[in-house]
Amino acid sequence: VVLKDLHTAKEIARFECEPVCIGLCFATTGNALLTIHTPMGDSHRDLRFAQTVVHLFIRAQDGTWVQAKTMAIPYAAICMSSVAGFRVAVLNTPSRPAHLMDPLTGDTILEVDFQIDFMDPPQIDLSQDGRFLAVSNVGSTDWDKSFLEIWDLEAHQRQVRLETHLAACTDVKFSPDGRYLAFQSLSGGH
């Protein structure tokens, strides 16, 4: 993992981690970075996801970046950040459904009743206030049809499920104020 200062193009930190980074996100303050890694190898992808490691890097008071924590979180797949903190989406396994968790405390924020397939994960975004989670392509095996679900994390329930009448969703994002949700599908942006 390499951090560079965009104004000076100077490398400010370099950390050795597992070879395959599958996700990273900064805290909303910019003072912390969370990364998700799997080992490289010829093993089945499912076995590599079982060995997923999450690293937390923080900017110290003197301005240097340090590795603060390393956590084994099997099947961690997607990291997100909001004012409520970091969140990690974890794939479903035979012993546990897919869930959203706080990687720093290990607390489960929400267990979900849909499959997150590591071969075709849904697009996921967290609102900036940390209250809502948008998930696309839920339950769709047809590339010509996609669904979009909005989950209320405070109420721990799905707020709405929409059939978009569009091809598979390729990205979904909340606006910074949480008022709007944009999504991009194989049919185009909306």
PDB file of C-alpha atoms in Angstrom:
ATOM      1  CA  VAL A   1       0.000   0.000   0.000  1.00  0.00           C
ATOM      2  CA  VAL A   2       1.476   3.326  -1.072  1.00  0.00           C
ATOM      3  CA  LEU A   3       0.340   6.803   0.010  1.00  0.00           C
ATOM      4  CA  LYS A   4       1.367   9.868  -1.996  1.00  0.00           C
ATOM      5  CA  ASP A   5       0.880  13.565  -1.407  1.00  0.00           C
ATOM      6  CA  LEU A   6      -0.935  14.844  -4.489  1.00  0.00           C
ATOM      7  CA  HIS A   7       0.428  18.375  -4.148  1.00  0.00           C
ATOM      8  CA  THR A   8       4.086  17.360  -4.033  1.00  0.00           C
ATOM      9  CA  ALA A   9       3.873  13.905  -5.703  1.00  0.00           C
ATOM     10  CA  LYS A  10       6.037  12.739  -2.796  1.00  0.00           C
ATOM     11  CA  GLU A  11       5.598   9.234  -1.425  1.00  0.00           C
ATOM     12  CA  ILE A  12       4.681   9.648   2.234  1.00  0.00           C
ATOM     13  CA  ALA A  13       4.180   6.015   3.258  1.00  0.00           C
ATOM     14  CA  ARG A  14       4.646   2.482   1.980  1.00  0.00           C
ATOM     15  CA  PHE A  15       3.357  -0.623   3.764  1.00  0.00           C
ATOM     16  CA  GLU A  16       3.927  -4.289   3.028  1.00  0.00           C
ATOM     17  CA  CYS A  17       0.664  -6.238   2.951  1.00  0.00           C
ATOM     18  CA  GLU A  18      -0.757  -9.356   1.406  1.00  0.00           C
ATOM     19  CA  PRO A  19      -0.375  -9.179  -2.381  1.00  0.00           C
ATOM     20  CA  VAL A  20      -3.967  -8.791  -3.560  1.00  0.00           C
ATOM     21  CA  CYS A  21      -5.751  -5.630  -2.396  1.00  0.00           C
ATOM     22  CA  ILE A  22      -9.472  -6.006  -3.097  1.00  0.00           C
ATOM     23  CA  GLY A  23     -10.625  -2.780  -1.467  1.00  0.00           C
ATOM     24  CA  LEU A  24      -9.568   0.369   0.300  1.00  0.00           C
ATOM     25  CA  CYS A  25     -11.230   3.466   1.702  1.00  0.00           C
ATOM     26  CA  PHE A  26     -10.262   6.551   3.669  1.00  0.00           C
ATOM     27  CA  ALA A  27     -12.091   7.693   6.795  1.00  0.00           C
ATOM     28  CA  THR A  28     -14.203  10.791   6.143  1.00  0.00           C
ATOM     29  CA  THR A  29     -11.592  12.787   8.100  1.00  0.00           C
ATOM     30  CA  GLY A  30      -8.774  11.575   5.831  1.00  0.00           C
ATOM     31  CA  ASN A  31      -6.721  10.533   8.867  1.00  0.00           C
ATOM     32  CA  ALA A  32      -7.211   6.777   8.535  1.00  0.00           C
ATOM     33  CA  LEU A  33      -7.156   4.241   5.715  1.00  0.00           C
ATOM     34  CA  LEU A  34      -8.702   0.763   5.724  1.00  0.00           C
ATOM     35  CA  THR A  35      -7.578  -1.882   3.216  1.00  0.00           C
ATOM     36  CA  ILE A  36      -8.765  -5.431   2.477  1.00  0.00           C
ATOM     37  CA  HIS A  37      -6.341  -8.063   1.183  1.00  0.00           C
ATOM     38  CA  THR A  38      -6.356 -11.709   0.157  1.00  0.00           C
ATOM     39  CA  PRO A  39      -3.349 -13.939  -0.355  1.00  0.00           C
ATOM     40  CA  MET A  40      -2.184 -14.661  -3.881  1.00  0.00           C
ATOM     41  CA  GLY A  41      -1.961 -18.189  -5.076  1.00  0.00           C
ATOM     42  CA  ASP A  42      -3.369 -20.938  -7.151  1.00  0.00           C
ATOM     43  CA  SER A  43      -5.923 -21.920  -4.534  1.00  0.00           C
ATOM     44  CA  HIS A  44      -9.609 -21.613  -5.290  1.00  0.00           C
ATOM     45  CA  ARG A  45     -10.797 -18.024  -4.924  1.00  0.00           C
ATOM     46  CA  ASP A  46     -13.217 -19.074  -2.166  1.00  0.00           C
ATOM     47  CA  LEU A  47     -10.281 -20.411  -0.131  1.00  0.00           C
ATOM     48  CA  ARG A  48      -8.388 -17.130  -0.594  1.00  0.00           C
ATOM     49  CA  PHE A  49     -11.417 -15.140   0.621  1.00  0.00           C
ATOM     50  CA  ALA A  50     -11.479 -17.333   3.733  1.00  0.00           C
ATOM     51  CA  GLN A  51      -8.048 -15.835   4.542  1.00  0.00           C
ATOM     52  CA  THR A  52      -8.963 -12.171   4.061  1.00  0.00           C
ATOM     53  CA  VAL A  53      -7.035  -9.670   6.173  1.00  0.00           C
ATOM     54  CA  VAL A  54      -8.015  -6.060   6.916  1.00  0.00           C
ATOM     55  CA  HIS A  55      -5.400  -3.414   7.767  1.00  0.00           C
ATOM     56  CA  LEU A  56      -5.945  -0.054   9.445  1.00  0.00           C
ATOM     57  CA  PHE A  57      -3.418   2.713   8.809  1.00  0.00           C
ATOM     58  CA  ILE A  58      -3.607   6.020  10.665  1.00  0.00           C
ATOM     59  CA  ARG A  59      -1.892   9.367  10.434  1.00  0.00           C
ATOM     60  CA  ALA A  60      -0.027  10.013  13.681  1.00  0.00           C
ATOM     61  CA  GLN A  61       0.147  13.421  15.385  1.00  0.00           C
ATOM     62  CA  ASP A  62       3.555  14.072  13.813  1.00  0.00           C
ATOM     63  CA  GLY A  63       1.998  13.579  10.338  1.00  0.00           C
ATOM     64  CA  THR A  64       3.557  10.195   9.608  1.00  0.00           C
ATOM     65  CA  TRP A  65       1.388   7.233   8.667  1.00  0.00           C
ATOM     66  CA  VAL A  66       1.586   4.039  10.721  1.00  0.00           C
ATOM     67  CA  GLN A  67      -0.021   0.640  10.571  1.00  0.00           C
ATOM     68  CA  ALA A  68      -2.298   0.606  13.613  1.00  0.00           C
ATOM     69  CA  LYS A  69      -4.133  -2.690  13.412  1.00  0.00           C
ATOM     70  CA  THR A  70      -4.347  -5.909  11.401  1.00  0.00           C
ATOM     71  CA  MET A  71      -7.491  -8.026  11.600  1.00  0.00           C
ATOM     72  CA  ALA A  72      -8.326 -11.411  10.145  1.00  0.00           C
ATOM     73  CA  ILE A  73     -11.873 -11.001   8.794  1.00  0.00           C
ATOM     74  CA  PRO A  74     -12.664 -14.048   6.652  1.00  0.00           C
ATOM     75  CA  TYR A  75     -14.732 -13.256   3.551  1.00  0.00           C
ATOM     76  CA  ALA A  76     -14.444  -9.463   3.952  1.00  0.00           C
ATOM     77  CA  ALA A  77     -15.161  -8.089   0.488  1.00  0.00           C
ATOM     78  CA  ILE A  78     -16.017  -4.381   0.404  1.00  0.00           C
ATOM     79  CA  CYS A  79     -14.954  -1.504   2.664  1.00  0.00           C
ATOM     80  CA  MET A  80     -16.847   1.747   3.103  1.00  0.00           C
ATOM     81  CA  SER A  81     -16.593   4.847   5.267  1.00  0.00           C
ATOM     82  CA  SER A  82     -19.067   7.322   6.733  1.00  0.00           C
ATOM     83  CA  VAL A  83     -19.182   9.710   9.678  1.00  0.00           C
ATOM     84  CA  ALA A  84     -20.311   6.648  11.676  1.00  0.00           C
ATOM     85  CA  GLY A  85     -16.953   4.981  10.921  1.00  0.00           C
ATOM     86  CA  PHE A  86     -15.621   2.194   8.743  1.00  0.00           C
ATOM     87  CA  ARG A  87     -17.900  -0.615   7.588  1.00  0.00           C
ATOM     88  CA  VAL A  88     -17.028  -3.877   5.850  1.00  0.00           C
ATOM     89  CA  ALA A  89     -19.407  -6.034   3.818  1.00  0.00           C
ATOM     90  CA  VAL A  90     -18.704  -9.707   4.471  1.00  0.00           C
ATOM     91  CA  LEU A  91     -19.678 -12.453   2.025  1.00  0.00           C
ATOM     92  CA  ASN A  92     -22.148 -15.133   2.976  1.00  0.00           C
ATOM     93  CA  THR A  93     -20.672 -18.477   4.002  1.00  0.00           C
ATOM     94  CA  PRO A  94     -22.244 -21.862   4.748  1.00  0.00           C
ATOM     95  CA  SER A  95     -22.204 -20.982   8.465  1.00  0.00           C
ATOM     96  CA  ARG A  96     -23.246 -17.314   8.380  1.00  0.00           C
ATOM     97  CA  PRO A  97     -25.318 -14.974   6.174  1.00  0.00           C
ATOM     98  CA  ALA A  98     -23.807 -11.923   4.536  1.00  0.00           C
ATOM     99  CA  HIS A  99     -23.435  -9.020   6.916  1.00  0.00           C
ATOM    100  CA  LEU A 100     -22.182  -5.496   7.391  1.00  0.00           C
ATOM    101  CA  MET A 101     -19.773  -5.056  10.273  1.00  0.00           C
ATOM    102  CA  ASP A 102     -17.648  -2.530  12.102  1.00  0.00           C
ATOM    103  CA  PRO A 103     -14.133  -3.901  11.500  1.00  0.00           C
ATOM    104  CA  LEU A 104     -12.617  -2.086  14.463  1.00  0.00           C
ATOM    105  CA  THR A 105     -15.004  -3.501  17.078  1.00  0.00           C
ATOM    106  CA  GLY A 106     -16.099  -6.699  15.310  1.00  0.00           C
ATOM    107  CA  ASP A 107     -19.744  -5.721  15.887  1.00  0.00           C
ATOM    108  CA  THR A 108     -22.309  -6.814  13.318  1.00  0.00           C
ATOM    109  CA  ILE A 109     -24.270  -3.783  12.090  1.00  0.00           C
ATOM    110  CA  LEU A 110     -26.719  -5.704   9.899  1.00  0.00           C
ATOM    111  CA  GLU A 111     -27.255  -9.274   8.748  1.00  0.00           C
ATOM    112  CA  VAL A 112     -28.870  -9.396   5.331  1.00  0.00           C
ATOM    113  CA  ASP A 113     -31.164 -11.949   3.753  1.00  0.00           C
ATOM    114  CA  PHE A 114     -29.512 -11.963   0.345  1.00  0.00           C
ATOM    115  CA  GLN A 115     -26.525 -13.706  -1.115  1.00  0.00           C
ATOM    116  CA  ILE A 116     -23.266 -11.871  -1.754  1.00  0.00           C
ATOM    117  CA  ASP A 117     -21.434 -13.982  -4.277  1.00  0.00           C
ATOM    118  CA  PHE A 118     -17.666 -13.435  -4.392  1.00  0.00           C
ATOM    119  CA  MET A 119     -17.693 -14.195  -8.137  1.00  0.00           C
ATOM    120  CA  ASP A 120     -20.276 -11.471  -8.842  1.00  0.00           C
ATOM    121  CA  PRO A 121     -20.607  -9.222  -5.782  1.00  0.00           C
ATOM    122  CA  PRO A 122     -23.319  -6.581  -5.755  1.00  0.00           C
ATOM    123  CA  GLN A 123     -22.538  -2.891  -5.902  1.00  0.00           C
ATOM    124  CA  ILE A 124     -22.823  -1.388  -2.421  1.00  0.00           C
ATOM    125  CA  ASP A 125     -22.645   2.149  -1.033  1.00  0.00           C
ATOM    126  CA  LEU A 126     -23.085   3.627   2.415  1.00  0.00           C
ATOM    127  CA  SER A 127     -24.667   7.042   2.921  1.00  0.00           C
ATOM    128  CA  GLN A 128     -22.302   9.639   4.400  1.00  0.00           C
ATOM    129  CA  ASP A 129     -24.268   9.715   7.663  1.00  0.00           C
ATOM    130  CA  GLY A 130     -23.942   5.924   7.912  1.00  0.00           C
ATOM    131  CA  ARG A 131     -27.691   5.356   8.166  1.00  0.00           C
ATOM    132  CA  PHE A 132     -28.522   3.866   4.769  1.00  0.00           C
ATOM    133  CA  LEU A 133     -26.978   1.104   2.703  1.00  0.00           C
ATOM    134  CA  ALA A 134     -27.735   0.763  -1.016  1.00  0.00           C
ATOM    135  CA  VAL A 135     -27.234  -2.670  -2.574  1.00  0.00           C
ATOM    136  CA  SER A 136     -27.688  -3.512  -6.248  1.00  0.00           C
ATOM    137  CA  ASN A 137     -28.189  -6.701  -8.261  1.00  0.00           C
ATOM    138  CA  VAL A 138     -29.774  -8.474  -5.313  1.00  0.00           C
ATOM    139  CA  GLY A 139     -31.394 -11.747  -6.278  1.00  0.00           C
ATOM    140  CA  SER A 140     -30.927 -11.211  -9.986  1.00  0.00           C
ATOM    141  CA  THR A 141     -29.558 -14.010 -12.133  1.00  0.00           C
ATOM    142  CA  ASP A 142     -30.739 -12.261 -15.289  1.00  0.00           C
ATOM    143  CA  TRP A 143     -28.260  -9.665 -16.659  1.00  0.00           C
ATOM    144  CA  ASP A 144     -31.176  -7.830 -18.292  1.00  0.00           C
ATOM    145  CA  LYS A 145     -32.814  -7.146 -14.928  1.00  0.00           C
ATOM    146  CA  SER A 146     -31.482  -5.649 -11.730  1.00  0.00           C
ATOM    147  CA  PHE A 147     -32.846  -4.768  -8.333  1.00  0.00           C
ATOM    148  CA  LEU A 148     -31.860  -2.026  -5.945  1.00  0.00           C
ATOM    149  CA  GLU A 149     -32.394  -2.303  -2.187  1.00  0.00           C
ATOM    150  CA  ILE A 150     -32.099   0.435   0.412  1.00  0.00           C
ATOM    151  CA  TRP A 151     -31.469  -0.738   3.984  1.00  0.00           C
ATOM    152  CA  ASP A 152     -32.049   1.421   7.068  1.00  0.00           C
ATOM    153  CA  LEU A 153     -29.161   0.509   9.368  1.00  0.00           C
ATOM    154  CA  GLU A 154     -30.727   2.157  12.428  1.00  0.00           C
ATOM    155  CA  ALA A 155     -33.977   0.192  12.053  1.00  0.00           C
ATOM    156  CA  HIS A 156     -32.087  -2.953  10.905  1.00  0.00           C
ATOM    157  CA  GLN A 157     -34.482  -3.552   8.029  1.00  0.00           C
ATOM    158  CA  ARG A 158     -34.866  -3.190   4.301  1.00  0.00           C
ATOM    159  CA  GLN A 159     -36.631   0.076   3.563  1.00  0.00           C
ATOM    160  CA  VAL A 160     -37.380  -0.540  -0.106  1.00  0.00           C
ATOM    161  CA  ARG A 161     -36.651  -2.977  -2.936  1.00  0.00           C
ATOM    162  CA  LEU A 162     -36.948  -1.606  -6.453  1.00  0.00           C
ATOM    163  CA  GLU A 163     -36.864  -3.394  -9.769  1.00  0.00           C
ATOM    164  CA  THR A 164     -34.906  -0.944 -11.901  1.00  0.00           C
ATOM    165  CA  HIS A 165     -36.104  -2.282 -15.293  1.00  0.00           C
ATOM    166  CA  LEU A 166     -32.491  -1.907 -16.406  1.00  0.00           C
ATOM    167  CA  ALA A 167     -29.603  -4.238 -17.086  1.00  0.00           C
ATOM    168  CA  ALA A 168     -27.250  -5.256 -14.271  1.00  0.00           C
ATOM    169  CA  CYS A 169     -26.071  -2.381 -12.089  1.00  0.00           C
ATOM    170  CA  THR A 170     -22.354  -1.583 -12.315  1.00  0.00           C
ATOM    171  CA  ASP A 171     -22.169   1.156  -9.661  1.00  0.00           C
ATOM    172  CA  VAL A 172     -24.325   2.837  -7.025  1.00  0.00           C
ATOM    173  CA  LYS A 173     -23.528   6.004  -5.012  1.00  0.00           C
ATOM    174  CA  PHE A 174     -25.304   8.220  -2.501  1.00  0.00           C
ATOM    175  CA  SER A 175     -24.889  11.982  -2.838  1.00  0.00           C
ATOM    176  CA  PRO A 176     -22.902  13.526   0.051  1.00  0.00           C
ATOM    177  CA  ASP A 177     -26.107  14.876   1.640  1.00  0.00           C
ATOM    178  CA  GLY A 178     -27.880  11.498   1.295  1.00  0.00           C
ATOM    179  CA  ARG A 179     -30.756  12.991  -0.676  1.00  0.00           C
ATOM    180  CA  TYR A 180     -29.992  11.331  -4.000  1.00  0.00           C
ATOM    181  CA  LEU A 181     -28.921   7.912  -5.177  1.00  0.00           C
ATOM    182  CA  ALA A 182     -27.229   7.519  -8.550  1.00  0.00           C
ATOM    183  CA  PHE A 183     -26.711   4.198 -10.237  1.00  0.00           C
ATOM    184  CA  GLN A 184     -25.049   3.063 -13.400  1.00  0.00           C
ATOM    185  CA  SER A 185     -26.197  -0.016 -15.251  1.00  0.00           C
ATOM    186  CA  LEU A 186     -25.145  -1.847 -18.368  1.00  0.00           C
ATOM    187  CA  SER A 187     -28.079   0.078 -19.908  1.00  0.00           C
ATOM    188  CA  GLY A 188     -26.525   3.454 -18.951  1.00  0.00           C
ATOM    189  CA  GLY A 189     -26.531   5.923 -16.021  1.00  0.00           C
ATOM    190  CA  HIS A 190     -29.638   7.050 -14.121  1.00  0.00           C
TER     191      HIS A 190
END
